[in-house]
CSV table of C-alpha atoms in Angstrom, one decimal:
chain,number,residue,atom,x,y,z
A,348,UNK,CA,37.4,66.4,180.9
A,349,UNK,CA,39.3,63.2,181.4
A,350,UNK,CA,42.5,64.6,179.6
A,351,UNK,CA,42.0,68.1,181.6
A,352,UNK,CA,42.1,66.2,185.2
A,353,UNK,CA,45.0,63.8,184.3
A,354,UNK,CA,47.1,67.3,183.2
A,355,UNK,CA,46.3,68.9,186.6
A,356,UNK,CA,47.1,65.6,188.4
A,357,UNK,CA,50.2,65.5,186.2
A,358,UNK,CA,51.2,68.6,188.2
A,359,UNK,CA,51.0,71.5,185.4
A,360,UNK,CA,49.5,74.6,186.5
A,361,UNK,CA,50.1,76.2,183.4
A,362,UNK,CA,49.9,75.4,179.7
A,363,UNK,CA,50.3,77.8,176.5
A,364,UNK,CA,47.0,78.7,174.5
A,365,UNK,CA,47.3,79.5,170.6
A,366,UNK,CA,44.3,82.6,170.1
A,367,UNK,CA,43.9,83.1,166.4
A,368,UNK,CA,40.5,84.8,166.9
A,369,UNK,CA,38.6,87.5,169.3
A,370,UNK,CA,40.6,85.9,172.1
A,371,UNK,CA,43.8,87.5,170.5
A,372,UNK,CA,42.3,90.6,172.0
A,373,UNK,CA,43.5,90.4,175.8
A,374,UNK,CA,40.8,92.3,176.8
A,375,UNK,CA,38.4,89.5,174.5
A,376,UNK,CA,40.8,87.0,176.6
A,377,UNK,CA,40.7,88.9,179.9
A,378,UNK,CA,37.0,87.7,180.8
A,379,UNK,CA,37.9,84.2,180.7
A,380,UNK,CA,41.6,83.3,181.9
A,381,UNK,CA,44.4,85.5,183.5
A,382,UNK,CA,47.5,84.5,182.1
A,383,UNK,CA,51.2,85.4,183.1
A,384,UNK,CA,52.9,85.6,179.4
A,385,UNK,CA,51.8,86.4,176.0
A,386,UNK,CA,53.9,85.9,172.7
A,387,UNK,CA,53.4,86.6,168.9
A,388,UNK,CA,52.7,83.4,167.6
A,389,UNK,CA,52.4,81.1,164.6
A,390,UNK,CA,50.9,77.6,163.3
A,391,UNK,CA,51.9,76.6,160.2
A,392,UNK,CA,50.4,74.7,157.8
A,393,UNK,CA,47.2,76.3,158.3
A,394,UNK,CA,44.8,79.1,157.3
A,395,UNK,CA,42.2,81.4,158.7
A,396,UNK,CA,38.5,81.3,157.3
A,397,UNK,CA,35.9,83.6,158.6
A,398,UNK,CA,33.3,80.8,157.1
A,399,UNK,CA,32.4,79.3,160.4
A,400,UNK,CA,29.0,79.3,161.8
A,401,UNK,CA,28.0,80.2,165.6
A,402,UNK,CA,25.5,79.3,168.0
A,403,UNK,CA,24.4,82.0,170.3
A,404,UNK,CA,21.9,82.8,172.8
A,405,UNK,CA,19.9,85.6,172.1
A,406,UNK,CA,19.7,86.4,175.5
A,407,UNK,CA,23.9,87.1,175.7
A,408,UNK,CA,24.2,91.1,175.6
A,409,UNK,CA,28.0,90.2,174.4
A,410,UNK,CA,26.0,88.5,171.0
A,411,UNK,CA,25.9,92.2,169.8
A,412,UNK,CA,29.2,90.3,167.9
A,413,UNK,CA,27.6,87.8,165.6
A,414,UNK,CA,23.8,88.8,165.7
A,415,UNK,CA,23.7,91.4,163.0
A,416,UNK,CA,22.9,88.7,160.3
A,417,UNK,CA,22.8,85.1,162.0
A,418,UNK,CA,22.1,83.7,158.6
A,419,UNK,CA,25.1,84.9,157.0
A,420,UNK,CA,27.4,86.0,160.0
A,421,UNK,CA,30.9,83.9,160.5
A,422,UNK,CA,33.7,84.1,163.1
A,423,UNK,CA,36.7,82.4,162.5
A,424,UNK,CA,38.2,78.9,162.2
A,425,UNK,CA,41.3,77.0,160.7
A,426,UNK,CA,41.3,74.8,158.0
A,427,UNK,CA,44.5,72.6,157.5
A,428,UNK,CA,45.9,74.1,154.3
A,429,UNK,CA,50.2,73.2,153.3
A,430,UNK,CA,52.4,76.0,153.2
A,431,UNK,CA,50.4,78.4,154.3
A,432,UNK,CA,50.2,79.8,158.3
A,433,UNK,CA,48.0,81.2,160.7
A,434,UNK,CA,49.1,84.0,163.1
A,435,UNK,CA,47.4,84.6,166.4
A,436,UNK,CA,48.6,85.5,170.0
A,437,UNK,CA,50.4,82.7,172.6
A,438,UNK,CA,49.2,82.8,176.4
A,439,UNK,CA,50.2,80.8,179.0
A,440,UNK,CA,47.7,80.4,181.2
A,441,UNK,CA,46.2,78.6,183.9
A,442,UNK,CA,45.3,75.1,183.3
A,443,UNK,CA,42.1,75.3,184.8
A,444,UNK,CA,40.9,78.2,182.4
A,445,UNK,CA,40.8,75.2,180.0
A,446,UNK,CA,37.6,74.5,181.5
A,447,UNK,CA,36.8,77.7,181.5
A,448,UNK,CA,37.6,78.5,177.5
A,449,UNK,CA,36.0,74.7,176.3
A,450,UNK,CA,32.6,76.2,178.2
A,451,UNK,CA,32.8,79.4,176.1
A,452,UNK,CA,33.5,77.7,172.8
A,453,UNK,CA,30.8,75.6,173.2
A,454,UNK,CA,29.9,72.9,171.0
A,455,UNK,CA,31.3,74.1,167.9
A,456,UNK,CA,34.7,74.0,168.4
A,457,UNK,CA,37.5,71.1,169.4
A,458,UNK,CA,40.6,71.6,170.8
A,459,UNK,CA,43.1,70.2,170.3
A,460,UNK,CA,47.2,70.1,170.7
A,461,UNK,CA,48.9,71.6,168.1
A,462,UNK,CA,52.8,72.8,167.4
A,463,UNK,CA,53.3,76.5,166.9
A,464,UNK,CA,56.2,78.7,166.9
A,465,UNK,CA,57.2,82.0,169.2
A,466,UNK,CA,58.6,85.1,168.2
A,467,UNK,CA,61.9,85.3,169.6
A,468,UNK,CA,64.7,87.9,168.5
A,469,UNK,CA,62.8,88.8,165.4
A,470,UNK,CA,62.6,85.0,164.2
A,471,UNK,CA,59.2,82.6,164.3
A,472,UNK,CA,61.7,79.4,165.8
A,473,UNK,CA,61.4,76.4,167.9
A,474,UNK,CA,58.2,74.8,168.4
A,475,UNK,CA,55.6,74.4,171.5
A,476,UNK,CA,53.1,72.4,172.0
A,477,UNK,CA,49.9,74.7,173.1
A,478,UNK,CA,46.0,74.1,173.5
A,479,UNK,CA,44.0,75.5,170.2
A,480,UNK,CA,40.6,75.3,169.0
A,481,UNK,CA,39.5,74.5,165.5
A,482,UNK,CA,36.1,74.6,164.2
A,483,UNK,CA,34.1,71.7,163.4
A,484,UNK,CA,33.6,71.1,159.5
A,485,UNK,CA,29.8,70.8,159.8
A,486,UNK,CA,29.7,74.3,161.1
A,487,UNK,CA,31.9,75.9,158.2
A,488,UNK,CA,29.5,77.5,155.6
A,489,UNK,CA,31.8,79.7,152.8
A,490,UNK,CA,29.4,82.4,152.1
A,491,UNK,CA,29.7,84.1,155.4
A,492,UNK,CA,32.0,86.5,156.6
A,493,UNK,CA,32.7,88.5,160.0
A,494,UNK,CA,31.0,91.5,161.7
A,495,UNK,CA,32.7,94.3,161.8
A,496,UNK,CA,32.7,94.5,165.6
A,497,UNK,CA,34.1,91.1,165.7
A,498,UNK,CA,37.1,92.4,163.4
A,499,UNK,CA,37.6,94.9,165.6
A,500,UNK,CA,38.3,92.2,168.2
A,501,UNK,CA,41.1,90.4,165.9
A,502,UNK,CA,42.6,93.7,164.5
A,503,UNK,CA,43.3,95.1,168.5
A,504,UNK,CA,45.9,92.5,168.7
A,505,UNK,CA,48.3,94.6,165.9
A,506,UNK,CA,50.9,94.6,168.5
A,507,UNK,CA,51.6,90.8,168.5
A,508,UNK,CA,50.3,90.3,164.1
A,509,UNK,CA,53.4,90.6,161.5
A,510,UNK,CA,52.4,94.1,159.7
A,511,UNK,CA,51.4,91.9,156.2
A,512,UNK,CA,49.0,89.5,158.0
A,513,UNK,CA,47.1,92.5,159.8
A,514,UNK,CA,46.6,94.6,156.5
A,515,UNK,CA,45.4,91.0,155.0
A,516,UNK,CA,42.9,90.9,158.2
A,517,UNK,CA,41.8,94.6,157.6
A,518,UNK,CA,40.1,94.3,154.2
A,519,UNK,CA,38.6,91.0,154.6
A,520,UNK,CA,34.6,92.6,153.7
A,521,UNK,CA,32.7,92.4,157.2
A,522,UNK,CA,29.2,93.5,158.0
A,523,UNK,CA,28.1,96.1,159.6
């Protein structure tokens, strides 16, 4: 909270957000932040696991997501892992959607400032800093894998995912 107050005192209204997960979905996005640009994105030397565990309230109509097996149900995370890279949507957004976002990823994720690169002109280039959020290790379990509602979320953001990556992201073995 500290951090968040000293940005917005700092004068920054707005401040790029890395969505590897549901949030690539703007719609996903939509119910927690506006935001005013939104780039194909990439942060390397990273990968995408589905192993992460969630907590969620039973009483959330939206849990429809994660609750068909909460045993053996995962959403996503990155793991730090050389060479390899993580696509995912950029948004600038609001600052104060941070708030906003850290609420809704609860206590299992971080997040934290990270380096990714922007599609421009065909070409992953340059490098921005941005606000993403990683899982926290004692939440990763490897046995579990996504719903296929949840998939659904990731897979609707095609648009902004290098054709190889989404085909890699479409037969990952989900649940129901």
């Amino acid at each position: 909270k500290q951090w968040y107050q000293r940005r917005v005192r700092g004068g920054m209204s707005e401040c790029w957000y890395f969505s590897y997960g549901s949030n690539m979905s703007p719609l996903q996005l939509s119910k927690f932040s506006q935001y005013t640009d939104v780039k194909p994105a990439r942060l390397n030397g990273w990968e995408i696991k589905f192993d992460h565990a969630d907590l969620f309230d039973d009483e959330d109509p939206d849990n429809g997501i994660w609750a068909v097996d909460p045993v053996n149900t995962g959403i996503c995370s990155i793991a730090r892992a050389p060479g390899c890279c993580v696509y995912g949507v950029a948004y600038k957004i609001p600052v104060s959607s941070l708030a906003v976002l850290d609420e809704h990823e609860g206590s299992t994720y971080y997040r934290h400032q990270m380096s990714i690169q922007m599609l421009s002109e065909g070409e992953y280039r340059g490098s921005v800093t941005c606000e993403v959020y990683v899982g926290f290790l004692t939440r990763q379990e490897p046995h579990r894998r996504p719903t296929r509602r949840y998939m659904d979320m990731l897979l609707a953001a095609k648009e902004f995912l290098p054709s190889q990556y989404f085909e890699r992201l479409e037969k990952i073995e989900t649940f129901l």
